[in-house]
């Protein structure tokens, strides 16, 4: 038994900002994927995944009391008892939505009266899905916007314009010529954890200065990046990404692993590339933007880079 595939995602813009009503843009990343399955020959990894699913099922039974979503828990429990696991190539703690894909897969298979991808996805339906997914994914992170599972479930780019306004988005088509612009992932080689990073952020939010910076700089440049990207205004986009990269280096240092502070600064100073957080930070992938990927690659030759998008 193997269920449908659910893909990883990349939040191009909006990490932390969407908590405070900035715009956000999330795209599916089909390089990594996962599916529910019952393995023929269980190993240590599949047994661990099965145990995690068992705890998740207990949590789903609890959230049913909220009357927002109902599951076929009897069937879910039976499948878990038969050894079901989430067979996934999505790295955990890397900011590309490993728990989001799992949540999407479980909702798809076991939710009662589920909203399907095939129906007319009105704003109300998207918000309802996001709320359900946020509730489900909170099991893994303590709190969740629900955006990662939504992206994985729909496998479409999603534009957030405010907390109550989300829509599927058309993004500029990929270009074969990567001289105009490339989005890439840089592997930090460190596993990050979302919950501690979100705690640091919430602690910082108690400071008036930080809140002011978030609103007047971080959210401003994030919103501009989203608009520029969707319009295909490359010149303005890279100007705003540079500013955003600078703001993150100055104000989110704890979310950037220490050994990457100098590399981050070097990108801003040389204009060879600009780095930003991929997800909550603390490790995992770092997101990079460059107008000359060959140049960026030569400067970052000691690191593993993966191209996400050319435009």
Short mmCIF file of C-alpha atoms in Angstrom, two decimals:
data_model
loop_
_atom_site.label_atom_id
_atom_site.label_comp_id
_atom_site.label_asym_id
_atom_site.label_seq_id
_atom_site.Cartn_x
_atom_site.Cartn_y
_atom_site.Cartn_z
CA UNK A 1 0.00 0.00 0.00
CA UNK A 2 1.34 3.40 -0.97
CA UNK A 3 -0.57 6.68 -0.98
CA UNK A 4 -0.24 9.70 -3.31
CA UNK A 5 2.91 11.79 -3.23
CA UNK A 6 3.12 15.11 -1.40
CA UNK A 7 5.94 17.52 -2.13
CA UNK A 8 8.16 19.79 -0.08
CA UNK A 9 7.71 23.56 -0.23
CA UNK A 10 9.80 26.67 -0.15
CA UNK A 11 8.60 29.89 1.41
CA UNK A 12 10.31 32.35 -0.91
CA UNK A 13 9.24 35.37 1.11
CA UNK A 14 7.39 35.88 4.37
CA UNK A 15 9.17 33.86 7.09
CA UNK A 16 8.34 35.43 10.47
CA UNK A 17 6.69 38.35 8.66
CA UNK A 18 3.48 36.43 7.97
CA UNK A 19 3.04 36.09 11.73
CA UNK A 20 2.71 39.87 11.70
CA UNK A 21 0.64 40.22 8.54
CA UNK A 22 3.32 40.68 5.90
CA UNK A 23 2.81 39.24 2.44
CA UNK A 24 4.18 35.78 1.76
CA UNK A 25 4.83 33.61 -1.28
CA UNK A 26 5.23 29.88 -1.02
CA UNK A 27 6.02 27.51 -3.90
CA UNK A 28 6.05 23.69 -4.18
CA UNK A 29 9.50 22.15 -4.49
CA UNK A 30 9.18 18.80 -6.24
CA UNK A 31 12.77 17.71 -5.59
CA UNK A 32 11.68 16.19 -2.24
CA UNK A 33 8.52 14.18 -1.62
CA UNK A 34 6.79 11.75 0.72
CA UNK A 35 3.88 9.30 0.85
CA UNK A 36 2.10 7.15 3.43
CA UNK A 37 2.89 3.47 2.96
CA UNK A 38 3.06 0.10 4.71
CA UNK A 39 6.63 -1.15 4.20
CA UNK A 40 7.24 -4.79 3.27
CA UNK A 41 10.47 -4.92 5.28
CA UNK A 42 10.29 -2.51 8.23
CA UNK A 43 13.61 -0.97 9.31
CA UNK A 44 14.65 1.35 12.12
CA UNK A 45 13.57 4.45 10.20
CA UNK A 46 10.10 3.14 9.24
CA UNK A 47 9.49 1.88 12.80
CA UNK A 48 10.38 5.33 14.17
CA UNK A 49 8.03 6.99 11.66
CA UNK A 50 5.26 4.54 12.62
CA UNK A 51 5.68 5.43 16.32
CA UNK A 52 5.50 9.13 15.46
CA UNK A 53 2.29 8.54 13.46
CA UNK A 54 0.80 6.73 16.47
CA UNK A 55 1.39 9.80 18.67
CA UNK A 56 0.05 12.06 15.92
CA UNK A 57 -3.14 9.95 15.72
CA UNK A 58 -3.67 10.42 19.49
CA UNK A 59 -3.29 14.18 18.97
CA UNK A 60 -5.81 14.14 16.08
CA UNK A 61 -8.32 12.43 18.36
CA UNK A 62 -7.89 15.33 20.80
CA UNK A 63 -8.34 18.10 18.22
CA UNK A 64 -11.53 16.47 16.93
CA UNK A 65 -13.17 17.88 20.08
CA UNK A 66 -12.79 21.36 18.54
CA UNK A 67 -15.29 20.36 15.81
CA UNK A 68 -13.20 21.90 13.05
CA UNK A 69 -12.23 18.63 11.39
CA UNK A 70 -13.13 14.95 11.81
CA UNK A 71 -11.04 11.92 10.84
CA UNK A 72 -11.67 8.24 10.19
CA UNK A 73 -9.60 7.37 13.27
CA UNK A 74 -10.57 3.70 13.24
CA UNK A 75 -9.09 3.23 9.76
CA UNK A 76 -6.06 5.38 10.64
CA UNK A 77 -5.41 3.30 13.78
CA UNK A 78 -5.77 0.04 11.83
CA UNK A 79 -3.24 1.23 9.21
CA UNK A 80 -0.81 2.31 11.94
CA UNK A 81 -1.20 -1.10 13.61
CA UNK A 82 -0.28 -2.70 10.29
CA UNK A 83 3.01 -0.74 10.30
CA UNK A 84 2.19 2.32 8.18
CA UNK A 85 4.88 5.00 8.01
CA UNK A 86 5.54 8.22 6.10
CA UNK A 87 8.12 7.31 3.46
CA UNK A 88 9.82 10.61 2.73
CA UNK A 89 12.92 12.07 1.10
CA UNK A 90 12.16 15.50 2.64
CA UNK A 91 14.94 16.33 5.12
CA UNK A 92 13.66 17.15 8.61
CA UNK A 93 14.69 20.43 10.23
CA UNK A 94 15.69 21.94 6.88
CA UNK A 95 12.88 24.46 6.37
CA UNK A 96 11.33 22.72 3.36
CA UNK A 97 8.16 21.40 4.96
CA UNK A 98 8.72 17.80 6.06
CA UNK A 99 5.89 17.92 8.63
CA UNK A 100 3.71 19.87 6.17
CA UNK A 101 3.83 17.05 3.63
CA UNK A 102 2.95 14.49 6.32
CA UNK A 103 0.00 16.59 7.53
CA UNK A 104 -1.26 16.94 3.93
CA UNK A 105 -0.98 13.18 3.35
CA UNK A 106 -2.89 12.31 6.55
CA UNK A 107 -5.63 14.87 5.83
CA UNK A 108 -5.95 13.63 2.26
CA UNK A 109 -6.40 10.01 3.31
CA UNK A 110 -8.30 10.18 6.59
CA UNK A 111 -10.24 13.48 6.87
CA UNK A 112 -14.02 13.20 6.68
CA UNK A 113 -15.80 15.59 4.28
CA UNK A 114 -12.44 16.88 3.09
CA UNK A 115 -12.00 19.86 0.81
CA UNK A 116 -10.47 18.46 -2.37
CA UNK A 117 -8.02 20.00 -4.80
CA UNK A 118 -10.49 19.44 -7.64
CA UNK A 119 -13.26 21.67 -6.34
CA UNK A 120 -13.59 25.43 -6.75
CA UNK A 121 -11.14 26.69 -4.12
CA UNK A 122 -12.80 29.84 -2.84
CA UNK A 123 -11.01 32.09 -0.37
CA UNK A 124 -13.20 30.68 2.44
CA UNK A 125 -12.21 27.11 1.56
CA UNK A 126 -8.51 28.04 1.44
CA UNK A 127 -8.75 29.76 4.83
CA UNK A 128 -10.61 26.77 6.28
CA UNK A 129 -7.94 24.40 4.98
CA UNK A 130 -5.19 26.66 6.35
CA UNK A 131 -6.88 26.70 9.77
CA UNK A 132 -7.26 22.88 9.82
CA UNK A 133 -3.67 22.37 8.72
CA UNK A 134 -2.39 24.90 11.28
CA UNK A 135 -4.18 22.97 14.02
CA UNK A 136 -2.82 19.63 12.77
CA UNK A 137 0.77 20.81 12.28
CA UNK A 138 0.89 22.42 15.74
CA UNK A 139 1.59 18.88 16.98
CA UNK A 140 5.08 19.16 15.48
CA UNK A 141 6.02 22.81 16.14
CA UNK A 142 3.90 24.06 19.03
CA UNK A 143 2.25 26.51 16.65
CA UNK A 144 1.80 26.64 12.88
CA UNK A 145 0.39 28.98 10.24
CA UNK A 146 -0.83 25.94 8.27
CA UNK A 147 0.84 27.29 5.15
CA UNK A 148 3.33 24.46 4.60
CA UNK A 149 0.70 21.69 4.57
CA UNK A 150 -1.58 23.86 2.40
CA UNK A 151 1.17 24.27 -0.17
CA UNK A 152 1.97 20.57 -0.10
CA UNK A 153 -1.71 19.59 -0.34
CA UNK A 154 -2.52 21.86 -3.28
CA UNK A 155 0.91 21.64 -4.95
CA UNK A 156 0.38 25.20 -6.20
CA UNK A 157 2.12 28.51 -5.45
CA UNK A 158 0.28 30.33 -2.66
CA UNK A 159 0.17 34.07 -2.15
CA UNK A 160 -0.62 35.46 1.29
CA UNK A 161 -1.60 39.12 1.28
CA UNK A 162 -2.79 39.18 4.91
CA UNK A 163 -3.86 36.77 7.65
CA UNK A 164 -7.36 36.55 6.16
CA UNK A 165 -6.45 36.74 2.51
CA UNK A 166 -4.76 33.87 0.70
CA UNK A 167 -5.03 32.76 -2.89
CA UNK A 168 -3.32 30.45 -5.34
CA UNK A 169 -0.88 32.47 -7.45
CA UNK A 170 0.49 32.44 -10.94
CA UNK A 171 4.25 32.96 -10.82
CA UNK A 172 6.56 33.92 -13.69
CA UNK A 173 7.45 30.88 -15.80
CA UNK A 174 10.84 29.29 -15.29
CA UNK A 175 13.61 30.38 -17.61
CA UNK A 176 16.25 28.07 -19.07
CA UNK A 177 18.74 30.93 -19.06
CA UNK A 178 19.84 31.44 -15.48
CA UNK A 179 21.58 34.74 -16.15
CA UNK A 180 18.53 36.84 -15.19
CA UNK A 181 18.04 35.38 -11.76
CA UNK A 182 18.29 32.15 -9.81
CA UNK A 183 16.86 31.05 -6.49
CA UNK A 184 19.01 28.37 -4.85
CA UNK A 185 19.33 26.43 -1.63
CA UNK A 186 22.58 26.37 0.35
CA UNK A 187 22.94 23.37 2.64
CA UNK A 188 24.16 24.55 6.06
CA UNK A 189 24.83 20.95 7.11
CA UNK A 190 23.06 21.67 10.42
CA UNK A 191 19.63 20.42 11.43
CA UNK A 192 17.44 23.28 12.63
CA UNK A 193 14.45 23.14 14.97
CA UNK A 194 11.45 25.37 14.40
CA UNK A 195 10.04 25.65 17.95
CA UNK A 196 13.15 27.21 19.62
CA UNK A 197 13.53 29.72 16.75
CA UNK A 198 9.87 30.78 17.01
CA UNK A 199 10.36 31.19 20.80
CA UNK A 200 13.34 33.51 20.21
CA UNK A 201 11.24 35.52 17.75
CA UNK A 202 8.31 35.82 20.16
CA UNK A 203 10.69 36.97 22.90
CA UNK A 204 12.13 39.63 20.57
CA UNK A 205 8.60 40.78 19.73
CA UNK A 206 8.28 42.04 23.32
CA UNK A 207 10.80 44.80 22.47
CA UNK A 208 9.36 48.00 21.02
CA UNK A 209 12.44 48.56 18.80
CA UNK A 210 12.22 45.10 17.27
CA UNK A 211 8.49 45.48 16.55
CA UNK A 212 9.15 48.83 14.88
CA UNK A 213 11.97 47.34 12.74
CA UNK A 214 9.71 44.45 11.74
CA UNK A 215 6.95 46.74 10.55
CA UNK A 216 9.02 49.51 8.95
CA UNK A 217 11.84 47.47 7.40
CA UNK A 218 11.32 43.71 7.39
CA UNK A 219 7.65 43.67 6.34
CA UNK A 220 8.15 46.60 3.93
CA UNK A 221 10.94 44.83 2.00
CA UNK A 222 9.21 41.44 2.17
CA UNK A 223 6.03 42.89 0.65
CA UNK A 224 8.07 44.65 -2.05
CA UNK A 225 9.92 41.39 -2.88
CA UNK A 226 6.62 39.52 -3.31
CA UNK A 227 5.22 42.25 -5.60
CA UNK A 228 8.44 42.45 -7.65
CA UNK A 229 8.69 38.68 -8.04
CA UNK A 230 5.08 38.33 -9.24
CA UNK A 231 5.49 41.24 -11.67
CA UNK A 232 8.84 39.93 -12.90
CA UNK A 233 10.58 43.24 -12.04
CA UNK A 234 14.07 41.75 -11.61
CA UNK A 235 15.95 45.00 -10.99
CA UNK A 236 13.65 46.14 -8.18
CA UNK A 237 13.44 42.58 -6.80
CA UNK A 238 17.20 42.27 -6.29
CA UNK A 239 17.40 45.76 -4.78
CA UNK A 240 14.74 44.75 -2.22
CA UNK A 241 16.28 41.31 -1.58
CA UNK A 242 19.60 43.00 -0.79
CA UNK A 243 17.86 45.27 1.74
CA UNK A 244 15.97 42.32 3.21
CA UNK A 245 19.16 40.26 3.51
CA UNK A 246 20.77 43.17 5.38
CA UNK A 247 17.81 43.59 7.76
CA UNK A 248 17.88 39.85 8.56
CA UNK A 249 21.64 39.89 9.23
CA UNK A 250 21.24 42.87 11.57
CA UNK A 251 18.16 41.71 13.45
CA UNK A 252 17.84 37.92 13.14
CA UNK A 253 21.44 36.89 13.88
CA UNK A 254 20.33 34.15 16.31
CA UNK A 255 18.44 32.45 13.47
CA UNK A 256 21.59 32.36 11.31
CA UNK A 257 24.22 29.75 12.31
CA UNK A 258 27.37 31.59 13.50
CA UNK A 259 29.64 30.20 10.81
CA UNK A 260 27.42 31.76 8.10
CA UNK A 261 27.45 35.37 9.38
CA UNK A 262 30.58 36.28 7.36
CA UNK A 263 29.34 34.46 4.25
CA UNK A 264 26.01 36.31 4.52
CA UNK A 265 27.83 39.66 4.76
CA UNK A 266 30.14 38.79 1.86
CA UNK A 267 27.13 38.30 -0.44
CA UNK A 268 25.76 41.74 0.43
CA UNK A 269 29.17 43.43 0.01
CA UNK A 270 30.10 41.78 -3.30
CA UNK A 271 26.56 41.55 -4.77
CA UNK A 272 27.48 38.03 -5.94
CA UNK A 273 24.45 36.60 -4.09
CA UNK A 274 22.03 37.52 -1.29
CA UNK A 275 21.05 35.10 1.46
CA UNK A 276 17.85 34.90 3.48
CA UNK A 277 16.22 32.50 5.91
CA UNK A 278 14.52 29.42 4.54
CA UNK A 279 11.72 28.77 7.02
CA UNK A 280 12.54 29.52 10.65
CA UNK A 281 16.33 29.30 10.30
CA UNK A 282 18.69 27.92 12.93
CA UNK A 283 20.16 25.51 10.40
CA UNK A 284 18.81 23.47 7.51
CA UNK A 285 18.78 25.23 4.18
CA UNK A 286 19.58 28.89 3.61
CA UNK A 287 17.83 30.49 0.65
CA UNK A 288 19.97 32.31 -1.89
CA UNK A 289 19.22 34.71 -4.74
CA UNK A 290 21.65 35.67 -7.47
CA UNK A 291 21.68 37.34 -10.88
CA UNK A 292 24.71 35.30 -11.92
CA UNK A 293 24.56 31.72 -10.68
CA UNK A 294 27.96 30.78 -12.14
CA UNK A 295 29.58 33.59 -10.16
CA UNK A 296 27.69 32.68 -6.98
CA UNK A 297 28.70 29.05 -7.43
CA UNK A 298 32.39 29.93 -7.72
CA UNK A 299 32.26 32.13 -4.59
CA UNK A 300 30.33 29.43 -2.70
CA UNK A 301 32.35 26.52 -4.11
CA UNK A 302 32.81 24.98 -0.65
CA UNK A 303 29.05 24.54 -0.21
CA UNK A 304 26.39 22.30 -1.69
CA UNK A 305 23.95 24.40 -3.76
CA UNK A 306 20.69 23.28 -5.35
CA UNK A 307 18.83 25.37 -7.93
CA UNK A 308 15.17 25.90 -7.07
CA UNK A 309 14.03 28.35 -9.70
CA UNK A 310 15.40 30.26 -12.69
CA UNK A 311 13.73 33.42 -13.93
#
